[in-house]
PDB file of C-alpha atoms in Angstrom:
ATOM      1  CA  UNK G 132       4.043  -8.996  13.591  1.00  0.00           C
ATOM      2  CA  UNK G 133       0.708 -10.131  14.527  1.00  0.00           C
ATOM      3  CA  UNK G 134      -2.674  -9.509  12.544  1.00  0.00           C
ATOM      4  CA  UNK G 135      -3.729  -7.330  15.438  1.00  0.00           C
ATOM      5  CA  UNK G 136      -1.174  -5.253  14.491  1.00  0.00           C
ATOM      6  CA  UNK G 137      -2.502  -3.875  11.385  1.00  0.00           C
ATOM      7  CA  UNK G 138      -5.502  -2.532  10.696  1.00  0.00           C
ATOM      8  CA  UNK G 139      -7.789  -1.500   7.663  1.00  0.00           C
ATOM      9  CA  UNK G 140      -6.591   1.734   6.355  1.00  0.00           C
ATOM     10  CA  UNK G 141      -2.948   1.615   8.220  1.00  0.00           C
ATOM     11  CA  UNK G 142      -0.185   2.504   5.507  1.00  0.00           C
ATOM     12  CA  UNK G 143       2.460  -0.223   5.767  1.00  0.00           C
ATOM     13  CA  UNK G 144       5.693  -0.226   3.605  1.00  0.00           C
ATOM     14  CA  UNK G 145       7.129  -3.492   2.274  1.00  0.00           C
ATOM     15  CA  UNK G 146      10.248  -4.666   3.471  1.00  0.00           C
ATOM     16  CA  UNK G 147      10.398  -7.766   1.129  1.00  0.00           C
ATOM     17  CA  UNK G 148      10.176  -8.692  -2.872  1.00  0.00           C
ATOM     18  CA  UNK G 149      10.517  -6.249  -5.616  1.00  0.00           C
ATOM     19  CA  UNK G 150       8.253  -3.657  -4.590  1.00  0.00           C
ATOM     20  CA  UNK G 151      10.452  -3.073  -1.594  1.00  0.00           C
ATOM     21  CA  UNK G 152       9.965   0.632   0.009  1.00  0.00           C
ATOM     22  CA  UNK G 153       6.873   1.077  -1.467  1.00  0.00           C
ATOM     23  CA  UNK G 154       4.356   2.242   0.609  1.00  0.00           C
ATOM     24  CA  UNK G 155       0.766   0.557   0.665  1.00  0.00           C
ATOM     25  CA  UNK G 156      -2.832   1.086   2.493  1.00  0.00           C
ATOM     26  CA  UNK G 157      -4.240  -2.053   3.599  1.00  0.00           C
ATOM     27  CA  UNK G 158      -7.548  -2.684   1.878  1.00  0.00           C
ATOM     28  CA  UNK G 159      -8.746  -5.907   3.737  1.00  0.00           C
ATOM     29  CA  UNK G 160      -6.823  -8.322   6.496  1.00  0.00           C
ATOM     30  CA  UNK G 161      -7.015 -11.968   4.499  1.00  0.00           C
ATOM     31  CA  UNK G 162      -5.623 -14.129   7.727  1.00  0.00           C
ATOM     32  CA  UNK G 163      -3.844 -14.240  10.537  1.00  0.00           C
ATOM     33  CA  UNK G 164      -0.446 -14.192   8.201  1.00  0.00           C
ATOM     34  CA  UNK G 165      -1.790 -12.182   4.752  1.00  0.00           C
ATOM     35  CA  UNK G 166      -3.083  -8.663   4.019  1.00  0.00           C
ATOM     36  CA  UNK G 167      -4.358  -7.036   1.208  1.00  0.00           C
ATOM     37  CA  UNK G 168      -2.733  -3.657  -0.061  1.00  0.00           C
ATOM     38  CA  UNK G 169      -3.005  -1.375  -2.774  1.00  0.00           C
ATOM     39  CA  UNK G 170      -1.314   1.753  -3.517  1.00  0.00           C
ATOM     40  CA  UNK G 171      -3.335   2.941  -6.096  1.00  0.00           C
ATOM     41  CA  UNK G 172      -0.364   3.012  -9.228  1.00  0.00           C
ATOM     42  CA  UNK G 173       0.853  -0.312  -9.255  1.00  0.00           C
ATOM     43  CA  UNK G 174      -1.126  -2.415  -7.146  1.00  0.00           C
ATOM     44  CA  UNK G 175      -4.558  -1.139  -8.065  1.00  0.00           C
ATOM     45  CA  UNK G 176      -8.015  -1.860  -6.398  1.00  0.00           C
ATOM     46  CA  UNK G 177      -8.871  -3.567  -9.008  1.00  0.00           C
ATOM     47  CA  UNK G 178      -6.223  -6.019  -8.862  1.00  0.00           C
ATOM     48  CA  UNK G 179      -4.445  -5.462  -5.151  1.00  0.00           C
ATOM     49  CA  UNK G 180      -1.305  -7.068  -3.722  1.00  0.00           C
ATOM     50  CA  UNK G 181      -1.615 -10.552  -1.371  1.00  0.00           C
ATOM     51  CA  UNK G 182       1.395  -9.290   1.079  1.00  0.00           C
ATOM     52  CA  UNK G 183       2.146 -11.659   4.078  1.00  0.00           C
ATOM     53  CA  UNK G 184       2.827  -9.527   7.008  1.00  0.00           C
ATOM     54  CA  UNK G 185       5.678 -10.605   8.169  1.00  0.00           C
ATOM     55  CA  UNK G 186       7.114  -8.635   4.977  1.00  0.00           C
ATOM     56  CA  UNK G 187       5.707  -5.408   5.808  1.00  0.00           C
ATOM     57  CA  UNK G 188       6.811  -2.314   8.147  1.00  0.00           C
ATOM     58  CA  UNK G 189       3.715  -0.992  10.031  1.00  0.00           C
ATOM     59  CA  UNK G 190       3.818   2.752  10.074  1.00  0.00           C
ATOM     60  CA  UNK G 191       1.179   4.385  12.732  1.00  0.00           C
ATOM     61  CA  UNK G 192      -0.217   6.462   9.893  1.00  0.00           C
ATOM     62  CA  UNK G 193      -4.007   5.969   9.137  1.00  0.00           C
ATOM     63  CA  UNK G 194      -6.332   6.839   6.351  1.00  0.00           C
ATOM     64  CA  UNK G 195      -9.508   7.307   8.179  1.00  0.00           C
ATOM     65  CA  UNK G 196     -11.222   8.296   4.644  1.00  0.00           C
ATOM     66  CA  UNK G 197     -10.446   4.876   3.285  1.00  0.00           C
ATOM     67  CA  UNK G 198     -10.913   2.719   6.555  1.00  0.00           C
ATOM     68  CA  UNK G 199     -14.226   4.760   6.498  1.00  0.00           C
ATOM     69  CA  UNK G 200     -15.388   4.253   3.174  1.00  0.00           C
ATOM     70  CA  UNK G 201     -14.333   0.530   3.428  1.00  0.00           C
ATOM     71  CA  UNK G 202     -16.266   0.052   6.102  1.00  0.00           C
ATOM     72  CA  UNK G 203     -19.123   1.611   5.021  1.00  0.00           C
ATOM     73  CA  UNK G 204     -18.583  -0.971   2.000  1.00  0.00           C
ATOM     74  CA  UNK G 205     -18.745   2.030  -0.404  1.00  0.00           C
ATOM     75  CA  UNK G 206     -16.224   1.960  -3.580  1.00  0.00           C
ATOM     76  CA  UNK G 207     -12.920   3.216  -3.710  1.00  0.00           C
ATOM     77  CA  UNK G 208     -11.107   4.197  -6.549  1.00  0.00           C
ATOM     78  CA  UNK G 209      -7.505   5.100  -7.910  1.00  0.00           C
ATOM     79  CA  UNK G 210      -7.257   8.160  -7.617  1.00  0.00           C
ATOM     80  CA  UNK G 211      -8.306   8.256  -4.103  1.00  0.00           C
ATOM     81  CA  UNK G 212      -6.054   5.986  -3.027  1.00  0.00           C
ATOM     82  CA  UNK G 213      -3.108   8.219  -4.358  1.00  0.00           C
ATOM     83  CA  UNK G 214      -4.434  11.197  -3.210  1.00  0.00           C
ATOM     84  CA  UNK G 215      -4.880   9.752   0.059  1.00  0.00           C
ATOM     85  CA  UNK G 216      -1.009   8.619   0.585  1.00  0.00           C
ATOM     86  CA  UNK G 217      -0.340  11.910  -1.240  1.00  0.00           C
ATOM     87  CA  UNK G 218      -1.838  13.706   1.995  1.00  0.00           C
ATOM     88  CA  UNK G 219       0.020  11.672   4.331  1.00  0.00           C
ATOM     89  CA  UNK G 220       3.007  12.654   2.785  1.00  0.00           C
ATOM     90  CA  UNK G 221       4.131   9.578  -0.014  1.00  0.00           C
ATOM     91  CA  UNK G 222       4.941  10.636  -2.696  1.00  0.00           C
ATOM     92  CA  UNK G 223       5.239   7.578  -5.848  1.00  0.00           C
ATOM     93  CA  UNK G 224       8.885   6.911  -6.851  1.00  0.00           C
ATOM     94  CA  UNK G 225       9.515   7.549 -10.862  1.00  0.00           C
ATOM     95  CA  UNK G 226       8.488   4.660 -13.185  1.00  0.00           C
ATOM     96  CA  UNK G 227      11.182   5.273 -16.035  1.00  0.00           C
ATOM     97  CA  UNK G 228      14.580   6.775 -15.771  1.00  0.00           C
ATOM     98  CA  UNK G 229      14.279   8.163 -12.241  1.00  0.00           C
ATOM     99  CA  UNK G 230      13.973   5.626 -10.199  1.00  0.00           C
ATOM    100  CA  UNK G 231      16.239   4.901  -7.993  1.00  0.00           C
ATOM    101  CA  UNK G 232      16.327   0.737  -8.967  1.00  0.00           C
ATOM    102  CA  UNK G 233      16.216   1.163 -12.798  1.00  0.00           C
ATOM    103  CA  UNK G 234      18.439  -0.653 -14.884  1.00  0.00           C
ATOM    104  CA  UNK G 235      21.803   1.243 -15.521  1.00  0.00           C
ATOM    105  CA  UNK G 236      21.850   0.101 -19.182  1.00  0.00           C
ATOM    106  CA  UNK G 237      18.239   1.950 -19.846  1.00  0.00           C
ATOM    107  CA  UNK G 238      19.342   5.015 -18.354  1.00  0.00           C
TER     108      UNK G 238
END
């Protein structure tokens, strides 16, 4: 995958590490190999996720609110990152108990 690829705003899921299948927006493009991504739970604006690209699925899903807004260089927040991949139908997998990659013995 090439940087020309991806785009600010395109919701990529990673396909590598320990946050595989999450699903991310793409806040800034850092290089020709590195993005950054946040999804507003984990990986937070204020401290977003250096993802290479050759670890990420591009889905052809936009956020034209956010690629707007980062553009514009106003501020994003949280909450409008969620609600955001909330609207393009991603929903957050369960932190505790419920998710599907928790430890047996905690359950």
């Amino acid at each position: 995958m090439e940087q020309g690829d991806l785009d600010v705003g395109q919701v990529v899921q990673s396909a590598m590490g320990r946050d595989k299948g999450k699903h991310f927006i793409v806040l800034d493009i850092v290089d020709d190999q590195h993005v950054v991504v946040v999804d507003g739970y984990l990986r937070r604006v204020e401290k977003p996720k250096k993802k290479k690209i050759k670890h990420l699925l591009r889905l052809n899903l936009y956020s034209g609110e956010i690629r707007k807004s980062i553009l514009e260089n106003k501020k994003i927040n949280n909450a409008f990152v969620r609600k955001e991949l909330e609207r393009l139908g991603f929903q957050p997998k369960a932190k505790n108990g419920g998710s599907e990659n928790a430890c047996p013995n905690k359950m």
